[in-house]
PDB file of C-alpha atoms in Angstrom:
ATOM      1  CA  MET V   1     -44.173  50.300  87.802  1.00 65.00           C
ATOM      2  CA  GLY V   2     -44.142  50.085  83.405  1.00 60.00           C
ATOM      3  CA  GLN V   3     -41.762  49.919  80.567  1.00 56.00           C
ATOM      4  CA  SER V   4     -41.840  54.101  80.037  1.00 51.00           C
ATOM      5  CA  ARG V   5     -42.004  54.369  76.127  1.00 51.00           C
ATOM      6  CA  ASP V   6     -41.242  58.412  76.468  1.00 48.00           C
ATOM      7  CA  ALA V   7     -38.233  58.930  74.688  1.00 44.00           C
ATOM      8  CA  VAL V   8     -37.236  60.377  71.273  1.00 43.00           C
ATOM      9  CA  CYS V   9     -39.053  57.111  68.993  1.00 42.00           C
ATOM     10  CA  PRO V  10     -36.619  56.368  66.400  1.00 42.00           C
ATOM     11  CA  ARG V  11     -39.079  56.866  63.128  1.00 45.00           C
ATOM     12  CA  PRO V  12     -42.326  58.686  62.412  1.00 43.00           C
ATOM     13  CA  ALA V  13     -45.207  57.895  63.615  1.00 49.00           C
ATOM     14  CA  ARG V  14     -47.450  55.915  60.445  1.00 65.00           C
ATOM     15  CA  VAL V  15     -51.176  56.770  62.106  1.00 73.00           C
ATOM     16  CA  VAL V  16     -53.967  56.909  59.614  1.00 78.00           C
ATOM     17  CA  SER V  17     -56.633  57.956  62.247  1.00 94.00           C
ATOM     18  CA  TRP V  18     -57.467  58.605  65.490  1.00 97.00           C
ATOM     19  CA  THR V  19     -61.078  57.914  66.744  1.00 98.00           C
ATOM     20  CA  PHE V  20     -62.202  58.602  70.099  1.00 98.00           C
ATOM     21  CA  ARG V  21     -65.621  58.473  71.505  1.00 97.00           C
ATOM     22  CA  PHE V  22     -67.958  61.402  73.420  1.00 98.00           C
ATOM     23  CA  ASP V  23     -71.070  61.456  74.556  1.00 97.00           C
ATOM     24  CA  THR V  24     -72.240  62.408  71.421  1.00 96.00           C
ATOM     25  CA  GLY V  25     -70.422  59.676  69.314  1.00 96.00           C
ATOM     26  CA  PRO V  26     -67.558  58.497  68.252  1.00 97.00           C
ATOM     27  CA  GLN V  27     -65.635  60.650  66.274  1.00 97.00           C
ATOM     28  CA  VAL V  28     -62.373  60.509  63.861  1.00 97.00           C
ATOM     29  CA  TRP V  29     -59.805  63.576  65.561  1.00 96.00           C
ATOM     30  CA  ASP V  30     -58.802  66.460  63.928  1.00 95.00           C
ATOM     31  CA  TRP V  31     -55.194  67.674  65.064  1.00 94.00           C
ATOM     32  CA  THR V  32     -55.254  70.882  63.613  1.00 93.00           C
ATOM     33  CA  THR V  33     -57.821  71.947  66.000  1.00 94.00           C
ATOM     34  CA  GLY V  34     -55.375  70.654  68.714  1.00 95.00           C
ATOM     35  CA  PRO V  35     -56.030  67.988  71.548  1.00 96.00           C
ATOM     36  CA  PRO V  36     -59.221  66.731  72.436  1.00 97.00           C
ATOM     37  CA  ASP V  37     -60.313  67.308  75.876  1.00 97.00           C
ATOM     38  CA  VAL V  38     -59.557  64.067  77.503  1.00 97.00           C
ATOM     39  CA  ARG V  39     -62.103  64.374  80.383  1.00 97.00           C
ATOM     40  CA  ALA V  40     -64.848  64.159  77.664  1.00 98.00           C
ATOM     41  CA  LEU V  41     -63.664  60.996  76.031  1.00 98.00           C
ATOM     42  CA  ARG V  42     -65.148  57.444  76.087  1.00 97.00           C
ATOM     43  CA  SER V  43     -64.370  54.431  75.815  1.00 96.00           C
ATOM     44  CA  ILE V  44     -64.727  53.516  72.400  1.00 96.00           C
ATOM     45  CA  ARG V  45     -65.202  50.391  72.789  1.00 88.00           C
ATOM     46  CA  ALA V  46     -67.366  48.121  75.474  1.00 78.00           C
ATOM     47  CA  PRO V  47     -65.253  45.096  77.253  1.00 65.00           C
ATOM     48  CA  ARG V  48     -67.015  41.899  76.549  1.00 64.00           C
ATOM     49  CA  SER V  49     -66.028  37.975  76.706  1.00 57.00           C
ATOM     50  CA  THR V  50     -66.381  35.584  74.241  1.00 56.00           C
ATOM     51  CA  GLU V  51     -65.790  31.637  74.161  1.00 54.00           C
ATOM     52  CA  LYS V  52     -61.759  32.403  72.834  1.00 57.00           C
ATOM     53  CA  SER V  53     -61.249  35.450  75.042  1.00 54.00           C
ATOM     54  CA  ARG V  54     -58.306  34.704  76.993  1.00 60.00           C
ATOM     55  CA  HIS V  55     -59.911  37.733  79.748  1.00 59.00           C
ATOM     56  CA  ILE V  56     -62.583  38.280  81.338  1.00 69.00           C
ATOM     57  CA  PRO V  57     -63.584  41.805  81.740  1.00 74.00           C
ATOM     58  CA  VAL V  58     -64.339  43.607  84.782  1.00 81.00           C
ATOM     59  CA  GLN V  59     -66.213  46.937  86.059  1.00 88.00           C
ATOM     60  CA  ALA V  60     -63.483  47.890  88.961  1.00 92.00           C
ATOM     61  CA  HIS V  61     -63.842  50.269  91.391  1.00 94.00           C
ATOM     62  CA  SER V  62     -61.143  53.447  90.504  1.00 96.00           C
ATOM     63  CA  VAL V  63     -59.952  56.224  93.932  1.00 94.00           C
ATOM     64  CA  THR V  64     -59.327  57.983  91.277  1.00 95.00           C
ATOM     65  CA  LEU V  65     -62.741  58.242  89.359  1.00 96.00           C
ATOM     66  CA  ASP V  66     -64.693  57.647  92.636  1.00 94.00           C
ATOM     67  CA  GLY V  67     -66.204  55.301  90.657  1.00 95.00           C
ATOM     68  CA  PRO V  68     -66.621  52.337  88.453  1.00 95.00           C
ATOM     69  CA  ILE V  69     -64.022  51.473  85.775  1.00 96.00           C
ATOM     70  CA  ARG V  70     -64.558  49.015  82.842  1.00 94.00           C
ATOM     71  CA  LEU V  71     -61.172  46.524  81.941  1.00 94.00           C
ATOM     72  CA  GLU V  72     -60.365  43.860  79.759  1.00 91.00           C
ATOM     73  CA  SER V  73     -58.279  42.002  82.265  1.00 90.00           C
ATOM     74  CA  GLY V  74     -56.807  41.150  85.659  1.00 91.00           C
ATOM     75  CA  LEU V  75     -53.550  43.232  84.679  1.00 94.00           C
ATOM     76  CA  GLU V  76     -55.728  46.154  83.589  1.00 95.00           C
ATOM     77  CA  HIS V  77     -57.215  45.548  86.898  1.00 95.00           C
ATOM     78  CA  ASP V  78     -53.624  45.536  88.444  1.00 96.00           C
ATOM     79  CA  LEU V  79     -52.541  48.450  86.122  1.00 97.00           C
ATOM     80  CA  VAL V  80     -55.367  50.586  87.574  1.00 97.00           C
ATOM     81  CA  ARG V  81     -55.371  49.774  91.638  1.00 96.00           C
ATOM     82  CA  GLU V  82     -51.072  51.017  90.640  1.00 96.00           C
ATOM     83  CA  LEU V  83     -52.331  53.997  89.383  1.00 97.00           C
ATOM     84  CA  ASP V  84     -54.436  55.054  92.010  1.00 96.00           C
ATOM     85  CA  ARG V  85     -51.995  55.224  94.560  1.00 94.00           C
ATOM     86  CA  ASP V  86     -50.038  57.490  92.082  1.00 93.00           C
ATOM     87  CA  PRO V  87     -51.007  61.233  93.753  1.00 89.00           C
ATOM     88  CA  ASP V  88     -49.983  62.784  89.883  1.00 93.00           C
ATOM     89  CA  VAL V  89     -53.201  60.918  88.375  1.00 96.00           C
ATOM     90  CA  LYS V  90     -56.023  63.300  88.339  1.00 97.00           C
ATOM     91  CA  TRP V  91     -58.085  61.242  85.845  1.00 98.00           C
ATOM     92  CA  MET V  92     -58.141  57.605  83.855  1.00 98.00           C
ATOM     93  CA  VAL V  93     -60.473  56.419  80.763  1.00 98.00           C
ATOM     94  CA  SER V  94     -60.071  52.685  79.584  1.00 97.00           C
ATOM     95  CA  GLN V  95     -59.952  52.120  75.868  1.00 96.00           C
ATOM     96  CA  PRO V  96     -59.863  55.542  75.287  1.00 97.00           C
ATOM     97  CA  VAL V  97     -59.207  55.593  71.298  1.00 97.00           C
ATOM     98  CA  ARG V  98     -59.273  53.505  67.964  1.00 97.00           C
ATOM     99  CA  LEU V  99     -55.717  54.553  66.549  1.00 97.00           C
ATOM    100  CA  GLY V 100     -55.730  53.320  62.310  1.00 96.00           C
ATOM    101  CA  LEU V 101     -52.107  52.703  61.909  1.00 93.00           C
ATOM    102  CA  ARG V 102     -50.089  51.655  58.944  1.00 90.00           C
ATOM    103  CA  THR V 103     -47.106  49.326  59.546  1.00 87.00           C
ATOM    104  CA  ALA V 104     -44.201  49.099  57.801  1.00 84.00           C
ATOM    105  CA  ASN V 105     -45.237  46.843  55.367  1.00 85.00           C
ATOM    106  CA  GLY V 106     -48.313  49.462  54.302  1.00 84.00           C
ATOM    107  CA  ARG V 107     -50.815  47.014  56.009  1.00 87.00           C
ATOM    108  CA  SER V 108     -53.265  48.968  57.721  1.00 89.00           C
ATOM    109  CA  ARG V 109     -53.853  47.627  61.295  1.00 90.00           C
ATOM    110  CA  VAL V 110     -56.585  49.006  63.756  1.00 94.00           C
ATOM    111  CA  HIS V 111     -55.101  48.704  67.639  1.00 95.00           C
ATOM    112  CA  THR V 112     -57.024  50.306  70.931  1.00 96.00           C
ATOM    113  CA  PRO V 113     -54.919  51.103  73.768  1.00 97.00           C
ATOM    114  CA  ASP V 114     -55.575  49.654  77.013  1.00 96.00           C
ATOM    115  CA  LEU V 115     -56.090  53.487  79.163  1.00 98.00           C
ATOM    116  CA  LEU V 116     -55.426  57.008  78.841  1.00 98.00           C
ATOM    117  CA  VAL V 117     -53.788  58.394  82.137  1.00 98.00           C
ATOM    118  CA  LEU V 118     -54.231  62.728  82.690  1.00 98.00           C
ATOM    119  CA  GLY V 119     -51.749  63.384  85.106  1.00 96.00           C
ATOM    120  CA  ARG V 120     -50.848  67.148  86.952  1.00 91.00           C
ATOM    121  CA  GLU V 121     -50.153  69.703  84.154  1.00 91.00           C
ATOM    122  CA  SER V 122     -52.712  68.477  81.549  1.00 93.00           C
ATOM    123  CA  ALA V 123     -49.916  65.319  81.342  1.00 96.00           C
ATOM    124  CA  VAL V 124     -51.546  62.917  79.005  1.00 98.00           C
ATOM    125  CA  THR V 125     -50.080  59.326  78.962  1.00 98.00           C
ATOM    126  CA  ILE V 126     -51.430  56.442  76.772  1.00 98.00           C
ATOM    127  CA  TRP V 127     -50.768  52.947  78.254  1.00 98.00           C
ATOM    128  CA  ASP V 128     -51.294  49.359  76.953  1.00 97.00           C
ATOM    129  CA  ALA V 129     -50.499  46.095  79.225  1.00 96.00           C
ATOM    130  CA  ARG V 130     -49.678  43.040  78.548  1.00 95.00           C
ATOM    131  CA  PRO V 131     -47.267  40.491  80.223  1.00 95.00           C
ATOM    132  CA  VAL V 132     -44.126  40.386  79.216  1.00 94.00           C
ATOM    133  CA  ASP V 133     -44.152  36.815  77.993  1.00 92.00           C
ATOM    134  CA  ARG V 134     -46.595  37.667  75.788  1.00 92.00           C
ATOM    135  CA  GLN V 135     -44.990  40.620  74.141  1.00 94.00           C
ATOM    136  CA  ASP V 136     -44.824  39.473  70.476  1.00 93.00           C
ATOM    137  CA  GLU V 137     -43.619  40.406  67.341  1.00 92.00           C
ATOM    138  CA  LYS V 138     -46.796  42.037  66.141  1.00 92.00           C
ATOM    139  CA  PHE V 139     -47.213  43.919  70.088  1.00 94.00           C
ATOM    140  CA  VAL V 140     -43.805  45.276  69.829  1.00 94.00           C
ATOM    141  CA  GLU V 141     -45.285  46.440  66.173  1.00 93.00           C
ATOM    142  CA  ASN V 142     -47.930  47.659  67.674  1.00 93.00           C
ATOM    143  CA  ARG V 143     -45.667  49.592  71.013  1.00 95.00           C
ATOM    144  CA  ASP V 144     -43.871  51.236  67.909  1.00 94.00           C
ATOM    145  CA  LEU V 145     -46.152  52.693  66.866  1.00 94.00           C
ATOM    146  CA  THR V 146     -48.525  53.786  69.066  1.00 95.00           C
ATOM    147  CA  GLU V 147     -45.645  54.902  70.912  1.00 95.00           C
ATOM    148  CA  ALA V 148     -44.296  57.404  68.003  1.00 92.00           C
ATOM    149  CA  ALA V 149     -48.132  58.561  67.321  1.00 93.00           C
ATOM    150  CA  CYS V 150     -48.515  59.390  70.640  1.00 95.00           C
ATOM    151  CA  VAL V 151     -44.691  61.376  70.657  1.00 93.00           C
ATOM    152  CA  ASP V 152     -45.898  62.875  67.621  1.00 92.00           C
ATOM    153  CA  VAL V 153     -49.144  64.884  69.214  1.00 94.00           C
ATOM    154  CA  GLY V 154     -46.843  65.753  72.346  1.00 95.00           C
ATOM    155  CA  TRP V 155     -48.694  62.635  74.588  1.00 97.00           C
ATOM    156  CA  GLY V 156     -46.629  59.951  76.824  1.00 97.00           C
ATOM    157  CA  TYR V 157     -46.753  56.307  76.288  1.00 97.00           C
ATOM    158  CA  ARG V 158     -45.778  52.834  78.754  1.00 98.00           C
ATOM    159  CA  VAL V 159     -46.106  49.481  78.623  1.00 98.00           C
ATOM    160  CA  TYR V 160     -47.498  47.932  81.466  1.00 98.00           C
ATOM    161  CA  GLY V 161     -46.292  44.181  81.461  1.00 97.00           C
ATOM    162  CA  GLY V 162     -47.331  43.254  85.472  1.00 96.00           C
ATOM    163  CA  ALA V 163     -45.801  43.142  88.559  1.00 96.00           C
ATOM    164  CA  SER V 164     -43.895  40.382  90.744  1.00 96.00           C
ATOM    165  CA  PRO V 165     -47.054  38.135  92.688  1.00 96.00           C
ATOM    166  CA  VAL V 166     -45.757  39.986  96.216  1.00 98.00           C
ATOM    167  CA  ARG V 167     -45.775  43.183  94.962  1.00 97.00           C
ATOM    168  CA  ARG V 168     -49.529  42.882  93.444  1.00 97.00           C
ATOM    169  CA  ASP V 169     -50.571  40.900  97.079  1.00 97.00           C
ATOM    170  CA  ASN V 170     -49.605  44.067  98.536  1.00 98.00           C
ATOM    171  CA  VAL V 171     -51.108  46.308  96.572  1.00 97.00           C
ATOM    172  CA  ARG V 172     -54.196  43.865  96.885  1.00 96.00           C
ATOM    173  CA  TRP V 173     -53.974  44.295 100.386  1.00 97.00           C
ATOM    174  CA  LEU V 174     -53.433  47.701 100.663  1.00 97.00           C
ATOM    175  CA  THR V 175     -56.589  48.670  98.774  1.00 96.00           C
ATOM    176  CA  ALA V 176     -58.563  47.544 101.750  1.00 95.00           C
ATOM    177  CA  TYR V 177     -58.066  51.170 103.600  1.00 96.00           C
ATOM    178  CA  ARG V 178     -58.487  53.508 100.220  1.00 94.00           C
ATOM    179  CA  ARG V 179     -61.400  55.445 102.163  1.00 92.00           C
ATOM    180  CA  VAL V 180     -60.405  58.330 104.542  1.00 92.00           C
ATOM    181  CA  MET V 181     -61.612  57.319 108.433  1.00 95.00           C
ATOM    182  CA  PRO V 182     -62.834  60.160 110.488  1.00 94.00           C
ATOM    183  CA  TRP V 183     -60.008  58.488 113.271  1.00 93.00           C
ATOM    184  CA  TYR V 184     -57.003  59.027 109.936  1.00 94.00           C
ATOM    185  CA  PRO V 185     -56.295  62.675 110.852  1.00 92.00           C
ATOM    186  CA  ALA V 186     -56.317  61.774 114.586  1.00 90.00           C
ATOM    187  CA  ALA V 187     -53.969  59.322 114.242  1.00 94.00           C
ATOM    188  CA  ARG V 188     -51.310  61.022 111.559  1.00 93.00           C
ATOM    189  CA  ASP V 189     -49.495  62.602 114.486  1.00 92.00           C
ATOM    190  CA  GLU V 190     -48.966  59.447 116.163  1.00 94.00           C
ATOM    191  CA  LEU V 191     -47.487  57.257 113.098  1.00 95.00           C
ATOM    192  CA  VAL V 192     -45.343  60.245 112.175  1.00 93.00           C
ATOM    193  CA  ARG V 193     -43.865  60.586 115.569  1.00 94.00           C
ATOM    194  CA  ILE V 194     -43.151  56.948 115.546  1.00 95.00           C
ATOM    195  CA  CYS V 195     -42.093  56.906 111.982  1.00 95.00           C
ATOM    196  CA  ARG V 196     -39.460  58.754 112.166  1.00 92.00           C
ATOM    197  CA  ASP V 197     -37.185  56.721 114.143  1.00 93.00           C
ATOM    198  CA  PRO V 198     -34.766  55.504 111.901  1.00 92.00           C
ATOM    199  CA  GLY V 199     -35.680  52.088 113.702  1.00 95.00           C
ATOM    200  CA  ALA V 200     -39.038  52.431 113.147  1.00 97.00           C
ATOM    201  CA  THR V 201     -40.758  49.220 111.498  1.00 98.00           C
ATOM    202  CA  VAL V 202     -44.193  47.678 110.848  1.00 98.00           C
ATOM    203  CA  GLY V 203     -44.439  45.945 114.103  1.00 97.00           C
ATOM    204  CA  VAL V 204     -43.695  49.169 116.158  1.00 97.00           C
ATOM    205  CA  VAL V 205     -47.016  49.893 114.777  1.00 97.00           C
ATOM    206  CA  LEU V 206     -48.496  47.266 115.843  1.00 95.00           C
ATOM    207  CA  ASP V 207     -47.527  47.160 119.130  1.00 94.00           C
ATOM    208  CA  ALA V 208     -47.781  50.969 120.175  1.00 95.00           C
ATOM    209  CA  ASP V 209     -51.660  50.284 118.610  1.00 93.00           C
ATOM    210  CA  ARG V 210     -52.969  48.465 122.012  1.00 80.00           C
ATOM    211  CA  GLY V 211     -54.976  46.433 120.493  1.00 79.00           C
ATOM    212  CA  ALA V 212     -57.714  49.351 119.260  1.00 79.00           C
ATOM    213  CA  GLY V 213     -56.979  49.166 115.486  1.00 90.00           C
ATOM    214  CA  HIS V 214     -57.182  53.253 114.756  1.00 92.00           C
ATOM    215  CA  LEU V 215     -53.476  53.258 114.048  1.00 96.00           C
ATOM    216  CA  VAL V 216     -52.622  50.278 112.459  1.00 96.00           C
ATOM    217  CA  SER V 217     -55.574  50.611 109.796  1.00 96.00           C
ATOM    218  CA  ALA V 218     -54.141  54.101 109.232  1.00 97.00           C
ATOM    219  CA  MET V 219     -50.897  52.725 108.596  1.00 97.00           C
ATOM    220  CA  TRP V 220     -51.880  51.031 105.791  1.00 97.00           C
ATOM    221  CA  HIS V 221     -53.744  53.744 104.407  1.00 96.00           C
ATOM    222  CA  TYR V 222     -50.995  55.956 104.493  1.00 95.00           C
ATOM    223  CA  ALA V 223     -49.186  53.314 103.052  1.00 96.00           C
ATOM    224  CA  TRP V 224     -51.779  53.222 100.859  1.00 96.00           C
ATOM    225  CA  ILE V 225     -51.073  56.741  99.505  1.00 93.00           C
ATOM    226  CA  GLY V 226     -47.271  57.194  99.770  1.00 92.00           C
ATOM    227  CA  ALA V 227     -47.117  59.193 102.787  1.00 93.00           C
ATOM    228  CA  LEU V 228     -45.995  56.140 104.758  1.00 96.00           C
ATOM    229  CA  VAL V 229     -43.314  53.935 102.398  1.00 96.00           C
ATOM    230  CA  VAL V 230     -42.958  50.182 103.064  1.00 97.00           C
ATOM    231  CA  ASP V 231     -41.313  48.117 100.762  1.00 97.00           C
ATOM    232  CA  LEU V 232     -43.638  46.519  98.467  1.00 97.00           C
ATOM    233  CA  ASP V 233     -41.894  44.160  96.313  1.00 97.00           C
ATOM    234  CA  GLN V 234     -40.838  41.839  99.587  1.00 98.00           C
ATOM    235  CA  PRO V 235     -43.307  40.391 102.210  1.00 98.00           C
ATOM    236  CA  ILE V 236     -44.484  42.641 104.530  1.00 98.00           C
ATOM    237  CA  GLY V 237     -44.153  41.332 108.489  1.00 97.00           C
ATOM    238  CA  ARG V 238     -42.999  42.769 111.669  1.00 97.00           C
ATOM    239  CA  THR V 239     -39.859  43.228 110.808  1.00 98.00           C
ATOM    240  CA  THR V 240     -40.847  45.192 107.386  1.00 98.00           C
ATOM    241  CA  PRO V 241     -38.422  49.095 108.048  1.00 98.00           C
ATOM    242  CA  ILE V 242     -41.079  51.787 107.397  1.00 97.00           C
ATOM    243  CA  ARG V 243     -40.993  55.581 106.901  1.00 95.00           C
ATOM    244  CA  ALA V 244     -42.737  58.388 106.990  1.00 94.00           C
ATOM    245  CA  LEU V 245     -42.233  60.609 103.853  1.00 86.00           C
ATOM    246  CA  ARG V 246     -40.907  64.919 104.353  1.00 67.00           C
ATOM    247  CA  GLY V 247     -44.559  65.494 103.045  1.00 60.00           C
ATOM    248  CA  MET V 248     -46.461  63.794 106.007  1.00 67.00           C
ATOM    249  CA  GLN V 249     -43.790  65.480 108.551  1.00 51.00           C
TER     250      GLN V 249
END
């Protein structure tokens, strides 16, 4: 989904400061006291649009948060949709920190990453979202410095460069089935029975629905959460293979 930056950084972090925002306001963090309570973090800045902006800020709904999250671009929205499908993601906050960095030539620079994600076992990952074709020299320098800063404090760092148009459209489609409906648990056993067959396809599920719609909508929901697997990087049609993960069986 993204470009992992979890490898050991080739040079030490050049970080002047980490500034987080809490309910009481912004605070320059003293790491000698340990990491902050990330669930208490608030966005360090409010996304806004100007006449020179490349993107229009949006307020998106996050299933993980069961509420809104303010984002600065459509690419960030794509990233949040991908993360909302990940059962290991427990919480997230946008524009989570303002980093005071020192570049190789000694200049000061401020960088605000796009997202902080809390995962299983309290693992923290900082994300930057930038299209691959716009990852210029300045971004690369910020990326390397931010990665080094994260490694230094035991956090992960990743870059999201975007998905293919096909995957983007498929994930958008599945978001219509994010919410659990009362009939989904009852449809689960029939879906498992169908998708246990090595030759199972989306068309087989469509035919088994008998026009009621319950099985089809349940199929898309379980595909959203990843319990049923289809290749989201390919167009989905009647011949698309579908299988159930062992955890669903």
